[in-house]
Coordinates of C-alpha atoms and ligand atoms in Angstrom, one line a residue:
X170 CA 102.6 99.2 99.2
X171 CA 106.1 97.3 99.8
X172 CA 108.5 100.4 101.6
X173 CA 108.2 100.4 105.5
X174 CA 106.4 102.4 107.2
X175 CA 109.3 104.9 109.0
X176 CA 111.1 104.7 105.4
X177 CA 113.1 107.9 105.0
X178 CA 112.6 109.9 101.6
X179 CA 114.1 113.4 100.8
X180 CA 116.6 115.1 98.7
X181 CA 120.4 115.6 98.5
X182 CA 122.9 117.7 98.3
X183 CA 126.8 119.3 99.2
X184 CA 128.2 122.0 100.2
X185 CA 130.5 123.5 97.3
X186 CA 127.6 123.1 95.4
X187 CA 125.0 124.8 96.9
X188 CA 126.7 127.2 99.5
X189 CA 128.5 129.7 97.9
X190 CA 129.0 132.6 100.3
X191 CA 133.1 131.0 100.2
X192 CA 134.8 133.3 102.3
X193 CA 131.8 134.1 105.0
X194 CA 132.2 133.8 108.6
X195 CA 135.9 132.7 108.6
X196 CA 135.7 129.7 105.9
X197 CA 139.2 129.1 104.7
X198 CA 139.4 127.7 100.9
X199 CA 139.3 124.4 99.9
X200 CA 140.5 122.1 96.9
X201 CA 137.9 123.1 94.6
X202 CA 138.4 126.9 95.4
X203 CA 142.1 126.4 94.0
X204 CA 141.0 124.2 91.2
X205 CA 137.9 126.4 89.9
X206 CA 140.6 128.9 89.1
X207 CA 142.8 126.7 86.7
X208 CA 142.1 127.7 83.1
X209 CA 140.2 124.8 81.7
X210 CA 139.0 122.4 84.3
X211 CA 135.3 123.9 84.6
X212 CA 133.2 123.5 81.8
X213 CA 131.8 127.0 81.7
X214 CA 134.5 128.4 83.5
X215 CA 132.3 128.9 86.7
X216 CA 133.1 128.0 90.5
X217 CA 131.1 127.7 93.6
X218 CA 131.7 131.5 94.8
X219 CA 127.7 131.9 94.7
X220 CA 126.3 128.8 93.5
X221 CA 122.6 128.4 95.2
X222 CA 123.6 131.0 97.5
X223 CA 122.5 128.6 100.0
X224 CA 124.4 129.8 102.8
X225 CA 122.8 132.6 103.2
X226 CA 119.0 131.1 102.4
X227 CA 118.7 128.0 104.7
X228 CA 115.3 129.3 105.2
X229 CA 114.5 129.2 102.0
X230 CA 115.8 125.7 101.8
X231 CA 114.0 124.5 104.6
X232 CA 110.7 125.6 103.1
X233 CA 110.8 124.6 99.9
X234 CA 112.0 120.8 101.5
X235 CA 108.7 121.3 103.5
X236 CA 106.6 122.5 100.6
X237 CA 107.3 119.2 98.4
X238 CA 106.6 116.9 102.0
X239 CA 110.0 115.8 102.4
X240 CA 110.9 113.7 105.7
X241 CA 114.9 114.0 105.4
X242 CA 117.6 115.6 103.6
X243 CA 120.7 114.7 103.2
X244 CA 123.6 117.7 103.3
X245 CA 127.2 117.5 103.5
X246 CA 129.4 120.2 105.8
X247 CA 132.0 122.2 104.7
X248 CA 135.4 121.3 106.7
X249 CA 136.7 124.6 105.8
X250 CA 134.3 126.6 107.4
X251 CA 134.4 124.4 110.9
X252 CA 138.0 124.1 110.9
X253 CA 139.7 126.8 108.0
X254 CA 143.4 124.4 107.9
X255 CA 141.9 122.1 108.3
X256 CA 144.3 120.0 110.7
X257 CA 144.0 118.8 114.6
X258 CA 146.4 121.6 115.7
X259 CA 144.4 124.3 113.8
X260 CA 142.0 126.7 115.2
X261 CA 138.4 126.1 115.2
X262 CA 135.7 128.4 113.6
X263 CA 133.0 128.4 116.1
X264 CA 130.9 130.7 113.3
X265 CA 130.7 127.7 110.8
X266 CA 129.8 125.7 113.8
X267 CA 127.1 128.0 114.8
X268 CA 125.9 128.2 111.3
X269 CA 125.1 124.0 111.1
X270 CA 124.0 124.1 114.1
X271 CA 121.1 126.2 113.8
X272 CA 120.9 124.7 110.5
X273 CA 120.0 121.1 112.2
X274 CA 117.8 122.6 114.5
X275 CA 115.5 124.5 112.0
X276 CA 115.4 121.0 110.0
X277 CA 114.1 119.3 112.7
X278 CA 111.8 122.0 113.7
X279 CA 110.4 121.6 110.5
X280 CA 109.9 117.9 110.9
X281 CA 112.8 117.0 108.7
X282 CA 115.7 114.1 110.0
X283 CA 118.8 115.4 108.9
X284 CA 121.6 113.2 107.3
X285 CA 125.2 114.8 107.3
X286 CA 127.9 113.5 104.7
X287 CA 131.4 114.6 106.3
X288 CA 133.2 114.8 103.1
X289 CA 132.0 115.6 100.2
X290 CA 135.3 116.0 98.2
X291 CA 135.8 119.9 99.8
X292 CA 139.3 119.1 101.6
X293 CA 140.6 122.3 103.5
X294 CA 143.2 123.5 101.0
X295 CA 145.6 124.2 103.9
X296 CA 145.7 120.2 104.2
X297 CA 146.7 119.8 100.8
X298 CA 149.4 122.1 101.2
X299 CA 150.6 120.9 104.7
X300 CA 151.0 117.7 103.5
X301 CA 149.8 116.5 100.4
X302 CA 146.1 116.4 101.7
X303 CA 144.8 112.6 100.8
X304 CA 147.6 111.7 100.1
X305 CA 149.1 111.2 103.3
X306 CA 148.5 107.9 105.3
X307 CA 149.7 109.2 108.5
X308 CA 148.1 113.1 109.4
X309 CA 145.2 112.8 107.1
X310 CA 143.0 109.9 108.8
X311 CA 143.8 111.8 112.1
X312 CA 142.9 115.1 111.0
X313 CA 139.6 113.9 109.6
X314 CA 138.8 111.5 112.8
X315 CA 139.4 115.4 115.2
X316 CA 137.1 117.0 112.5
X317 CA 134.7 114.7 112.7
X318 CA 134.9 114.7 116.2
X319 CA 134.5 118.2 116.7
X320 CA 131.4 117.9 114.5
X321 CA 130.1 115.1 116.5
X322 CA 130.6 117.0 119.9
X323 CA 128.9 120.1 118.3
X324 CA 125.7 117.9 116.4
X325 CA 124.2 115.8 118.6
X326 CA 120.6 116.0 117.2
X327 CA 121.9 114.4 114.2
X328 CA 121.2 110.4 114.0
X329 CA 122.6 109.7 110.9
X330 CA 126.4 110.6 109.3
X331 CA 128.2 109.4 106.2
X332 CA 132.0 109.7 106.7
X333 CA 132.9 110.0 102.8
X334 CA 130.9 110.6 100.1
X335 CA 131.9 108.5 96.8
X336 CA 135.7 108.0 97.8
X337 CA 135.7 106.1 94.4
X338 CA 135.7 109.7 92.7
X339 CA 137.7 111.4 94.9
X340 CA 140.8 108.6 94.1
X341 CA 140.0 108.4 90.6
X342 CA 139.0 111.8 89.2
X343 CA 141.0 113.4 92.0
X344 CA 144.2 111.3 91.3
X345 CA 144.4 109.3 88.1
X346 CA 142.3 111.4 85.5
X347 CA 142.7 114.4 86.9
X348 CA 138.8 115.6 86.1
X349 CA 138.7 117.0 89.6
X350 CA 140.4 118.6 92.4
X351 CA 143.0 119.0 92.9
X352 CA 143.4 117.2 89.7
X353 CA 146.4 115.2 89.9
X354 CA 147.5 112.9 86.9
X355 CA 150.2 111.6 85.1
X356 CA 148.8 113.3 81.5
X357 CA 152.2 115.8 82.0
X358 CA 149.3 118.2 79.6
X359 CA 147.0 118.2 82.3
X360 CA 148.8 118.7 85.7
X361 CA 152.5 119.0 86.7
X362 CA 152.1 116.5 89.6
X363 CA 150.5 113.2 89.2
X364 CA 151.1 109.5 89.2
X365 CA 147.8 107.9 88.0
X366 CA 148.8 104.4 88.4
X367 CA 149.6 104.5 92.0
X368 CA 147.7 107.7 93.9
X369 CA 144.3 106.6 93.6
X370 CA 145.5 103.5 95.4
X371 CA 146.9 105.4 97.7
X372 CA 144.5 107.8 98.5
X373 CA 141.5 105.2 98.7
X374 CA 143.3 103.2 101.3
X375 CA 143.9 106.5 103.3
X376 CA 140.0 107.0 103.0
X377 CA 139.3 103.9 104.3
X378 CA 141.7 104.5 107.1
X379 CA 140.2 107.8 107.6
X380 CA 136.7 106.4 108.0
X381 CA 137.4 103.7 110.1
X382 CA 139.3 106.0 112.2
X383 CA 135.9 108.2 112.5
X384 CA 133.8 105.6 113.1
X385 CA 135.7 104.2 116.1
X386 CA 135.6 107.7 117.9
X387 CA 131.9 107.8 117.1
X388 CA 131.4 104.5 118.5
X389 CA 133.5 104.8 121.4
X390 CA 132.8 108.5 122.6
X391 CA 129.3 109.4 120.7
X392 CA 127.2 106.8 120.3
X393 CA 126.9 105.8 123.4
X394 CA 125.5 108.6 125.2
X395 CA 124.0 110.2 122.2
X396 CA 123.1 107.7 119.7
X397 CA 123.0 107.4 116.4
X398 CA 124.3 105.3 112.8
X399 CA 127.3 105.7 110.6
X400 CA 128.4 104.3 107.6
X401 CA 130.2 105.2 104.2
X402 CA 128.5 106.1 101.0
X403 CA 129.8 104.5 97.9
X404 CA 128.9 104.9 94.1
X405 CA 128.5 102.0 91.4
X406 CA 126.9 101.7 87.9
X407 CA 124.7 98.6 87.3
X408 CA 126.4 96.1 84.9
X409 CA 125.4 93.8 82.0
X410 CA 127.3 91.4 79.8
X411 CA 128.0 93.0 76.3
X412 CA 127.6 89.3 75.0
X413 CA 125.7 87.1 77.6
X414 CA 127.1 84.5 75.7
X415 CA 130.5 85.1 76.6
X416 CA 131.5 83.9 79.9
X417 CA 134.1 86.4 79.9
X418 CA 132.4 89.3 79.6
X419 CA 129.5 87.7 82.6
X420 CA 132.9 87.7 84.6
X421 CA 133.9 91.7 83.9
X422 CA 130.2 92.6 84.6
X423 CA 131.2 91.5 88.6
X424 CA 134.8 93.0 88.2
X425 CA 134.0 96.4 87.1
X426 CA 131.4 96.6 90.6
X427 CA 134.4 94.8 92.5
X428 CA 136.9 97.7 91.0
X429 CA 133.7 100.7 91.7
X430 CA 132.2 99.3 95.3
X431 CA 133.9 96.5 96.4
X432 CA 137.1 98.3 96.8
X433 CA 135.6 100.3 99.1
X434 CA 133.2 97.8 100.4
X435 CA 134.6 95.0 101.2
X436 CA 137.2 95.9 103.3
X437 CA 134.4 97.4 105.4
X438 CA 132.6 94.1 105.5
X439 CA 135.4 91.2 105.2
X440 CA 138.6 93.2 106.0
X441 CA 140.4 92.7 102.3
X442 CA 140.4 94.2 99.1
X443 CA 138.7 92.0 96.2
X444 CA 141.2 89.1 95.0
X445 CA 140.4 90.8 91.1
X446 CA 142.0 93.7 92.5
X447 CA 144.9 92.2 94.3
X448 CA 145.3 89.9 90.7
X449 CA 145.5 93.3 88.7
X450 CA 147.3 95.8 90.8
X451 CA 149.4 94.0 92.7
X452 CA 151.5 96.1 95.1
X453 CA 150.3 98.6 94.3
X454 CA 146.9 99.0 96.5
X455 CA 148.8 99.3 100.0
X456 CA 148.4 96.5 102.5
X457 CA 146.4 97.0 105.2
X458 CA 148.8 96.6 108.6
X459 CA 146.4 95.3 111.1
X460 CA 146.0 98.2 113.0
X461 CA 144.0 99.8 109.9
X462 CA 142.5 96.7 109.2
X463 CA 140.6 96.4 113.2
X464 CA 139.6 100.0 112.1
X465 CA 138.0 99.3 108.7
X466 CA 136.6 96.2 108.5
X467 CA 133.0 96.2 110.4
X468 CA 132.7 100.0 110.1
X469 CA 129.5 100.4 108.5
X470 CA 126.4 100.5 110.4
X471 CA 124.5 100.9 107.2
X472 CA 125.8 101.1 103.6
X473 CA 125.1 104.6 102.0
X474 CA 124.2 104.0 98.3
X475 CA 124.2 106.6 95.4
X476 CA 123.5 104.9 92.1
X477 CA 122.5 106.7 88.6
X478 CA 123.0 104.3 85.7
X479 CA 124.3 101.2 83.9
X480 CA 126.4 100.1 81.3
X481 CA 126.9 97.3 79.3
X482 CA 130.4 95.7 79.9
X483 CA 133.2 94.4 77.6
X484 CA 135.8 92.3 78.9
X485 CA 139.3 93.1 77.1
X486 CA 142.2 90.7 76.7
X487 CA 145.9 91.1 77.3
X488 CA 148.0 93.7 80.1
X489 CA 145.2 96.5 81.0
X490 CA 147.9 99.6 81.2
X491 CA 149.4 100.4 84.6
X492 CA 146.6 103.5 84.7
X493 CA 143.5 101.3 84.3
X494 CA 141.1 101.7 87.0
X495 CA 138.2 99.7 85.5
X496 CA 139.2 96.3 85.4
X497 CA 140.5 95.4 82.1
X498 CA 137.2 96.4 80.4
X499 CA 135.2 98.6 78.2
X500 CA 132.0 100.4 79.7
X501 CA 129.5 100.9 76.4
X502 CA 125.9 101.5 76.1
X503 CA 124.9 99.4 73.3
X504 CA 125.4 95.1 73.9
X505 CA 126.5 92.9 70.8
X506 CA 122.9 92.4 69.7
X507 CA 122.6 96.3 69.3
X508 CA 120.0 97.2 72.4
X509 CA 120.7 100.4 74.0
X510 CA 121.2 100.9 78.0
X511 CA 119.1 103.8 78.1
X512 CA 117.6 107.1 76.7
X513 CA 120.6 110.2 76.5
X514 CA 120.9 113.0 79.6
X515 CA 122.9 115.8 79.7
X516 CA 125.6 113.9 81.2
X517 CA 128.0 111.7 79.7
X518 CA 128.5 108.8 81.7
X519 CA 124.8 108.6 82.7
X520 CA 121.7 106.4 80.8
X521 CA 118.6 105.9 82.8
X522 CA 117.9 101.8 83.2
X523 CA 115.8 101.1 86.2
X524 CA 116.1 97.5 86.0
X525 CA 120.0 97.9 86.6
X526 CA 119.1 99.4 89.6
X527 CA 117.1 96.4 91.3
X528 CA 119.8 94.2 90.0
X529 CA 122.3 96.4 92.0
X530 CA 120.5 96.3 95.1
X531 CA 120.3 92.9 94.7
X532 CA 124.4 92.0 94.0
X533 CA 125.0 94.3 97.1
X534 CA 122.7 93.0 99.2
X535 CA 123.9 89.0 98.7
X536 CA 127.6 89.5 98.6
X537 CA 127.6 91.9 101.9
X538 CA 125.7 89.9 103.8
X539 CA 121.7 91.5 103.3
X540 CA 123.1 95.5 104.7
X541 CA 120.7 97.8 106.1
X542 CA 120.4 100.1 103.1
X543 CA 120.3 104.0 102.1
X544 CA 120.1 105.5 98.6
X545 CA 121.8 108.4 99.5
X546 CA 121.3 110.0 95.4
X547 CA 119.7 109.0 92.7
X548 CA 118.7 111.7 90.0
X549 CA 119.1 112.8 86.5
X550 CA 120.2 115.2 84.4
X551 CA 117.9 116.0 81.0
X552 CA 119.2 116.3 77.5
X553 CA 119.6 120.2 76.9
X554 CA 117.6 121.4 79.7
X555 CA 119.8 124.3 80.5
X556 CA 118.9 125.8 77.0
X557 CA 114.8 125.5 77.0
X558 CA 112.8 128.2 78.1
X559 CA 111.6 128.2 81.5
X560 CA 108.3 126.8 81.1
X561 CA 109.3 123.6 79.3
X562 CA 112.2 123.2 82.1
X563 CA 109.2 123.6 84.5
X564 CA 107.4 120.5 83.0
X565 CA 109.8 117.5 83.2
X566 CA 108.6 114.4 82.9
X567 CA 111.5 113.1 81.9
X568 CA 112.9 113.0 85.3
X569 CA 109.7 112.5 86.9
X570 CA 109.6 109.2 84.9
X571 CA 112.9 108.6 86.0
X572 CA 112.1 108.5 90.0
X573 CA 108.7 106.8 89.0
X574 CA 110.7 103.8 87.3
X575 CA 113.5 103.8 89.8
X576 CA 111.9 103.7 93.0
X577 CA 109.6 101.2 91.4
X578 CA 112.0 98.8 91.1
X579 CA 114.0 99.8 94.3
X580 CA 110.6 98.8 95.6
X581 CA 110.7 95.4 94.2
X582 CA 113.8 94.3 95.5
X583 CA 112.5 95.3 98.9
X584 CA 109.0 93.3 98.9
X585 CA 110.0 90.5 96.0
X586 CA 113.8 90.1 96.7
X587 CA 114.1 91.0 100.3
X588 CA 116.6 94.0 100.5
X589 CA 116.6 96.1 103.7
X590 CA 116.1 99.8 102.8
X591 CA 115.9 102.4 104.8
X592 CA 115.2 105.3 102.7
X593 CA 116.0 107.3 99.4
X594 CA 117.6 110.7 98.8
X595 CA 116.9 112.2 95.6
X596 CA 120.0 113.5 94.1
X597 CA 119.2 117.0 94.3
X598 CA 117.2 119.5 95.9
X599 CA 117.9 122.0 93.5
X600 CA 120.0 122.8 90.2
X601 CA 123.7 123.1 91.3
X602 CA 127.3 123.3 90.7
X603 CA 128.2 120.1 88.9
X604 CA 131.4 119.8 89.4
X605 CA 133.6 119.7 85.8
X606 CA 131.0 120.6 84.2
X607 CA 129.6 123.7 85.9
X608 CA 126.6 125.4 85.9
X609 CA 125.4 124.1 82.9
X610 CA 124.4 120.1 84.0
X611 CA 120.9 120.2 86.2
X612 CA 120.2 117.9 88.3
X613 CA 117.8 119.4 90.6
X614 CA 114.1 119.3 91.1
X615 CA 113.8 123.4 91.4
X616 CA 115.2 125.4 88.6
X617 CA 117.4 127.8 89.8
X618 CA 118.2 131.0 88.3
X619 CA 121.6 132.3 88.7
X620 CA 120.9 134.9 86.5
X621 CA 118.8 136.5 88.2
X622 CA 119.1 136.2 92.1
X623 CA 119.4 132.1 92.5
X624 CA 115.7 132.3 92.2
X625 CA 113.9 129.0 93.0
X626 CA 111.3 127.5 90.8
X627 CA 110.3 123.8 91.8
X628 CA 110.0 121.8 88.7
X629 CA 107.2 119.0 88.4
X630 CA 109.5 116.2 89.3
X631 CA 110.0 118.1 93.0
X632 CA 106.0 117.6 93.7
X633 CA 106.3 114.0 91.9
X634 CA 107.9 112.3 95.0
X635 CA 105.3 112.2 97.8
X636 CA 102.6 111.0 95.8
X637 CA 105.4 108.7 94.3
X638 CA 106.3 107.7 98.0
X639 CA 102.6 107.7 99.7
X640 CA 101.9 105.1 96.9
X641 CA 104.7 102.9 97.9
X642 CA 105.0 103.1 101.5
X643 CA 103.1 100.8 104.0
X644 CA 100.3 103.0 106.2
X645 CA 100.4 100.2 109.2
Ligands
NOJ1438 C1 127.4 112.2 92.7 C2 127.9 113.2 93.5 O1 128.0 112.8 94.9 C3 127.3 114.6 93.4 O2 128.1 115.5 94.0 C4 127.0 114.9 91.9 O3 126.5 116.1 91.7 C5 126.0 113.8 91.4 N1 126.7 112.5 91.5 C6 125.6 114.0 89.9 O4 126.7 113.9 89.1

């Protein structure tokens, strides 16, 4: 038994991937509306028009979190449907209000704390089109600190908020490779508008901006009264030396997390960007004035963690091209001696490697000063688990090995290394739309059916977590 006693332990999930139900109650569009219907950018050529139908089955939701034990769940809001512009001057739905709102209560009628994420990457499309959505240094951080306001005014029950959910992908695959909305990039074959060497920059610093600016108001005008933590959740792979030999490559191994997290991360906790950063990109990551710096740096009461995999790294030698984001490395998944990260998924970038994990925790948790932690997501997708029949999708242990190993060793780092978590948010709930890549890449613990109704079907790995958790979690 090593987790404390109140440790928090539920599900995840977003809005654009499990709402549908996009032009309800006044919702206005957002990014991923518009970029859905470009030819090309969705794997299976799907959207989030219906996805889980979730909207319309909270419910549903709410029972099924209850019938696997659950004691949080982490959601995100859709901005769109609270505010359908988007912007500070813009009317306000009071419908999509209503809608979380009752949504927060039934949670906690049920027993279950909810976590809110902010942003998770559905920007109001009228923002984008006003003025350049992320983009902008100036109107976007304000729009976003008046949302966020609106939704602390409206919210109160809720104790625990993420401003921005992985701002890493929302700079990179929104801005340099284009992957995902609105799918800016300089690849002229790809999208008309783009320059991938300087908007991630651009738009990361604007995030940070954005959240410090939201933090403040909560802080100053929320917290007080009504209580409550806040922080930022940020995504990084685990790293490990292609040749441990070369001292080179031990040095990428903490560049590629400084390029993933610390971007992110340590202006929150020391005020700068990472001096391998700085080295690499120059002028072009944006200087903070110090206005945005007092707004950033000490903005995190807790650090929001979503972690999936590792890779081995390769450092590379010479100029890294103007577009590299990684560092000046290679990510691979076999070292020099030939030993493989981690079994296959159904996703690309993602290998299952527990150990990666605890060694993760553990960087974080020395170089930012021992953080009061969150795993906000941590899942996996299977090899070819979209095409097995039913019953076989229904038994997989593949993924209930993967939480077993996983919050094994997040367990370890909390009794043997000292790390302060709080609690862990399997990454998700249910099968949903992932992004790029559709329908067809499930993540979730409950089969859904979208042939036939968004019926729900909870796979083994949904009843493996409380025993999972009752085995690790201190009774006194
Ligand atoms: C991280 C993202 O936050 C989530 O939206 C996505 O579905 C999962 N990773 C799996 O790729």
């Amino acid at each position: 038994m090593s987790l404390p006693k109140d440790f928090l332990w539920g599900f995840a999930t977003a809005s654009y991937q499990i709402e549908g139900a996009v032009d309800a109650d006044g919702r206005g569009p957002s990014i991923w509306d518009t970029f859905c219907k470009i030819p090309g950018k969705i794997a299976d050529k799907s959207s989030g028009v219906t996805a889980c139908d979730s909207y319309k089955r909270t419910k549903e939701d709410i029972d099924l979190l209850k019938s696997v034990g659950a004691k949080c769940y982490r959601f995100s809001l859709s901005w769109s449907r609270i505010i359908p512009i988007g912007g500070r001057n813009d009317p306000i739905n009071q419908k999509g209000i209503d809608h979380y709102v009752k949504f927060v209560d039934d949670l906690l009628e049920a027993d279950i704390t909810p976590l809110i994420t902010l942003y998770h990457w559905d920007l109001p499309e009228g923002l984008d089109k006003r003025y350049g959505g992320l983009l902008n240094r100036t109107e976007f951080p304000l729009d976003f600190e008046h949302y966020a306001r609106v939704v602390f005014k409206a919210i109160p029950k809720c104790k625990h908020w993420i401003t921005f959910n992985e701002p890493w992908c929302s700079s990179i695959l929104g801005y340099n490779s284009g992957y995902f909305a609105p799918g800016h990039t300089s690849d002229r074959s790809k999208s008309a508008v783009g320059d991938s060497a300087r908007e991630p920059w651009i738009v990361g610093h604007n995030l940070l901006v954005a959240h410090g600016r939201a933090v403040k108001a909560f802080r100053d005008d929320f917290k007080p009264t009504q209580g409550g933590e806040i922080g930022i959740t940020l995504n990084g792979d685990a790293t490990y030396p292609w040749d441990p030999e070369d001292p080179a490559d031990v040095e990428a191994c903490d560049r590629k997390i400084e390029f993933a997290i610390s971007w992110f991360a340590d202006p929150i906790y020391f005020g700068k960007y990472p001096d391998s950063m700085l080295k690499q990109l120059g002028n072009r990551l944006p200087t903070f004035t110090d206005e945005e710096r007092a707004l950033v740096q000490g903005s995190n009461d807790f650090y929001g963690m979503n972690h999936y995999t590792a890779n081995y790294i390769k450092h590379k030698t010479g100029t890294p091209p103007e577009d590299d984001f990684l560092g000046n490395l290679e990510t691979l998944f076999y070292s020099k001696a030939g030993e493989c990260i981690g079994p296959e998924t159904q996703s690309f970038w993602l290998r299952p490697n527990a150990q990666g994990f605890r060694n993760l925790l553990n960087w974080l948790s020395n170089r930012y000063g021992r953080p009061k932690i969150y795993v906000t997501e941590n899942g996996t997708s299977l090899k070819g688990e979209n095409d097995m029949p039913l019953e076989q999708i229904l038994e997989d242990d593949f993924r209930v090995q993967y939480f077993h190993d996983y919050a094994h060793a997040m367990a370890k780092a909390v009794s043997e290394d000292g790390v302060d978590l709080r609690g862990y948010m399997a990454w998700s709930l249910m099968d949903n739309f992932e992004w790029a890549e559709g329908y067809e890449t499930r993540f979730g613990v409950t089969y859904v059916d979208y042939a036939n109704d968004q019926k729900r079907y909870p796979k083994k790995s949904a009843r493996s977590l409380k025993p999972l958790f009752d085995s690790l979690i201190k009774k006194d």
